[in-house]
Structure formats: structure tokens, C-alpha cells
Short mmCIF file of N, CA and C in Angstrom, two decimals:
data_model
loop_
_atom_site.label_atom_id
_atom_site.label_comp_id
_atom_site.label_asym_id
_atom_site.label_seq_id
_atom_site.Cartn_x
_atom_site.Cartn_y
_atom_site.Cartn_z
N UNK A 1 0.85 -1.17 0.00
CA UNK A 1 0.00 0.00 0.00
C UNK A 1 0.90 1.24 0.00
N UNK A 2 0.70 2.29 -1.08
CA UNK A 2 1.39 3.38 -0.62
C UNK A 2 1.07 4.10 0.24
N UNK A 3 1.86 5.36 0.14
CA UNK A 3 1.98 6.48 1.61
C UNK A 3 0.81 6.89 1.82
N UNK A 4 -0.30 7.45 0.48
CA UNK A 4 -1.07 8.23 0.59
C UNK A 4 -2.16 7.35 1.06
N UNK A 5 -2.38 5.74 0.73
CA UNK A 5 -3.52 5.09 1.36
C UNK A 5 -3.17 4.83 2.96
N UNK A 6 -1.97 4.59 3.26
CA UNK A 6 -1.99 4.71 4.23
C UNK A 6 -2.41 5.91 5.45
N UNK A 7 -1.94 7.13 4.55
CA UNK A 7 -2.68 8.31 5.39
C UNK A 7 -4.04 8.31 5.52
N UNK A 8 -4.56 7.98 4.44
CA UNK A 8 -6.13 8.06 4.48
C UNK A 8 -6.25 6.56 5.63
N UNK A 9 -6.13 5.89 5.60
CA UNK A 9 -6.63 4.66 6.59
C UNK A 9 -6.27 5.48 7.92
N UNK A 10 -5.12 5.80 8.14
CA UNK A 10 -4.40 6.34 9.32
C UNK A 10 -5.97 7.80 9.62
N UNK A 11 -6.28 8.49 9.15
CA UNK A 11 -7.44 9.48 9.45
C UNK A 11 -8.64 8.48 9.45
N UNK A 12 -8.73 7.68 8.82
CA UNK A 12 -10.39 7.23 8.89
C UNK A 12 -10.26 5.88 10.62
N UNK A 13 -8.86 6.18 10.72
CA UNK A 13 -8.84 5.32 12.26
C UNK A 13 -9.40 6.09 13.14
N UNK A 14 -8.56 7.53 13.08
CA UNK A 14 -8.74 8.29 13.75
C UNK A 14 -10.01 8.78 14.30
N UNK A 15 -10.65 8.96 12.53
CA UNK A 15 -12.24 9.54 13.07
C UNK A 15 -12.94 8.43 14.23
N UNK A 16 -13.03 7.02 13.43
CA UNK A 16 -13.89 6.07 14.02
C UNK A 16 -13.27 5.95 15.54
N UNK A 17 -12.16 6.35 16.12
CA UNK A 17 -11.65 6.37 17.11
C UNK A 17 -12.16 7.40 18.33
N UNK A 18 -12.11 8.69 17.46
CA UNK A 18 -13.39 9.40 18.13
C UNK A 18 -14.85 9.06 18.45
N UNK A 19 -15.36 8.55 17.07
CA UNK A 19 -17.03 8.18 17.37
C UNK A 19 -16.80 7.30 18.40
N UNK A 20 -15.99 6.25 18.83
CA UNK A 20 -15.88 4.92 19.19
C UNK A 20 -16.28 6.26 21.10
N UNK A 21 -14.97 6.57 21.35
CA UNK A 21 -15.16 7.57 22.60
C UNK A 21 -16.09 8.17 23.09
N UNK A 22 -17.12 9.14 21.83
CA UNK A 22 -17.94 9.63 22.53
C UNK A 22 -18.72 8.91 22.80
N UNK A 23 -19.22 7.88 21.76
CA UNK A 23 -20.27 7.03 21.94
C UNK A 23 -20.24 5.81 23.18
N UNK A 24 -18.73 5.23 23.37
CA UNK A 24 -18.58 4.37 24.52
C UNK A 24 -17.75 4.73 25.26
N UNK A 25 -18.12 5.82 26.09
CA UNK A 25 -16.37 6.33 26.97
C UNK A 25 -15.37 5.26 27.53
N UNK A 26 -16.95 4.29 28.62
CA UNK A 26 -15.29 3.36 28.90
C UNK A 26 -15.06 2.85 28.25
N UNK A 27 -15.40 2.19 27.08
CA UNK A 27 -14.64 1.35 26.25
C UNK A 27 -14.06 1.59 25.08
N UNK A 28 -14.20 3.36 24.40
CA UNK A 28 -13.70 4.21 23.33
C UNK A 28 -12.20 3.73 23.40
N UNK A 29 -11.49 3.91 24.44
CA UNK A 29 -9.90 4.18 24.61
C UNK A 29 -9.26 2.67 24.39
N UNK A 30 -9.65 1.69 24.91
CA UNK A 30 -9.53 -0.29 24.81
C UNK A 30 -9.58 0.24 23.24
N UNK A 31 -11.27 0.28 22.29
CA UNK A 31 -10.99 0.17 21.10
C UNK A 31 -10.26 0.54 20.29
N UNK A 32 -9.77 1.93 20.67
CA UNK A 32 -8.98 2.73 19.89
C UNK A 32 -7.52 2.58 20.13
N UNK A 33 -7.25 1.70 20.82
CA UNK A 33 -6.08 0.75 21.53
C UNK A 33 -5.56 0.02 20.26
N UNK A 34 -6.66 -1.00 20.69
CA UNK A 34 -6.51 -2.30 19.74
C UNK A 34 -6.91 -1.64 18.39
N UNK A 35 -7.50 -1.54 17.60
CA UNK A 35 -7.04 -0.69 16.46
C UNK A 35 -5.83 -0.23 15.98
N UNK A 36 -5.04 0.87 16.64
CA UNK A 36 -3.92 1.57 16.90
C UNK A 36 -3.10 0.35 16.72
N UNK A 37 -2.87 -0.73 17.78
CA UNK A 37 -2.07 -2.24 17.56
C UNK A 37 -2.16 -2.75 16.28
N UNK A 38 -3.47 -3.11 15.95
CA UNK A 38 -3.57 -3.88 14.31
C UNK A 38 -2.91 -2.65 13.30
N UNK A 39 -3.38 -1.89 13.62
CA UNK A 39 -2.60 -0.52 12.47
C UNK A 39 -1.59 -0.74 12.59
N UNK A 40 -0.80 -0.59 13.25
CA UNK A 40 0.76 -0.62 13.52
C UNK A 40 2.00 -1.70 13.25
N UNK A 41 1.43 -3.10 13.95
CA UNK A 41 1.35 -4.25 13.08
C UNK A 41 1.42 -4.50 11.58
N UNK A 42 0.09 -4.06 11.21
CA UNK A 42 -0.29 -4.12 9.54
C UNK A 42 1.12 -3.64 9.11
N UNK A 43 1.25 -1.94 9.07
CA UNK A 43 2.36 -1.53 8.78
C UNK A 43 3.53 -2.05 8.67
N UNK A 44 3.78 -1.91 9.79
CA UNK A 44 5.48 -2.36 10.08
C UNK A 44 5.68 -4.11 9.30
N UNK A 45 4.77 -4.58 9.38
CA UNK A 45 4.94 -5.71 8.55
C UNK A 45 4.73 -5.53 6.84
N UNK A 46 4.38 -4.56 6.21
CA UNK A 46 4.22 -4.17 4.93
C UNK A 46 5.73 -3.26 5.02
N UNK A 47 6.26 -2.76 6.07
CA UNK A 47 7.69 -2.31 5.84
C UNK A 47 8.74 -3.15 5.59
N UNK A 48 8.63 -4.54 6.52
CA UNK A 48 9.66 -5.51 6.72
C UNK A 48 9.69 -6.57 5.55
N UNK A 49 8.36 -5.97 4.82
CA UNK A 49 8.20 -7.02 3.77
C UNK A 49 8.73 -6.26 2.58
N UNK A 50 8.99 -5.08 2.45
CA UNK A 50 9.54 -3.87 1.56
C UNK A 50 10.89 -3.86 1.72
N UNK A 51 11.56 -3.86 3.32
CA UNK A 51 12.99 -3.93 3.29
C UNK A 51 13.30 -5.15 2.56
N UNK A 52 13.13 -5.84 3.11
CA UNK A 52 13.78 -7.25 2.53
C UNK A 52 13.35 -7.43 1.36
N UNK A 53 12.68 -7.34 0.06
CA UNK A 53 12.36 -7.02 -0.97
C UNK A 53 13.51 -6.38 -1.49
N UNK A 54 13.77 -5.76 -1.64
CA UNK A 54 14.65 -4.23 -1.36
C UNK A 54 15.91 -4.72 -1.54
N UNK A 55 16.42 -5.56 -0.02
CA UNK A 55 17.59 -5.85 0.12
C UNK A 55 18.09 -7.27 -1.06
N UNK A 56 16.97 -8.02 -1.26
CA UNK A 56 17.07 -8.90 -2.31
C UNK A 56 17.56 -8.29 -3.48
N UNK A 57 17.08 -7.15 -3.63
CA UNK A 57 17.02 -6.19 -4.97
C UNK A 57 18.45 -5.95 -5.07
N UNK A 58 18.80 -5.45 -4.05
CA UNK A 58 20.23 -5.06 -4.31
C UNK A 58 21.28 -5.70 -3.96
N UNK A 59 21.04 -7.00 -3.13
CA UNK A 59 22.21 -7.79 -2.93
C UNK A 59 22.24 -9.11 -3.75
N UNK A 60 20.94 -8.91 -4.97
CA UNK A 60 20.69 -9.42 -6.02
C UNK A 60 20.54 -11.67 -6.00
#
């Protein structure tokens, strides 16, 4: 995924992260937790799968 879908996912977390709060206070911050985790996850594993891609590329 590029940068720019990722920004957009990264804001549409955000919003639903808000609705999630006002609508369930105690449990807004847990959801928007775990979310935040799978986001982050997702990522960094679409990075590690890019480095090493990468490093194949150039150490051929």
C-alpha cells in the first residue's frame, strides 16, 4: 500500500476512534487501543516485507 492510502486509513482510524469515545467512553480508549495495535502491526509488517524485498534487490 502506498503512503497516501496509508494516510487516508491512518485518518479514517482516527475519526472512528473518536465516534468509538464519545459514543462508549469506557470502552472508546480499549478500542482505539486495539485498532492503533492492528494498524501498527499491519504496517510495520508491509515495511519488513519492503525492506527485505529491497535488500534482495540489491544484494541481487
Amino acid at each position: 500500500m502506498n503512503l497516501d492510502a496509508r494516510l487516508r486509513e491512518a485518518l479514517a482510524l482516527l475519526k472512528r476512534s473518536a465516534g468509538y469515545a464519545s459514543a462508549y467512553p469506557s470502552i472508546g480508549g480499549h478500542k482505539l487501543n486495539d485498532e492503533i495495535c492492528r494498524f501498527r502491526e499491519a504496517v510495520q509488517a508491509e515495511l519488513e516485507i519492503n525492506t527485505q524485498q529491497a535488500e534482495e534487490e540489491t544484494h541481487g
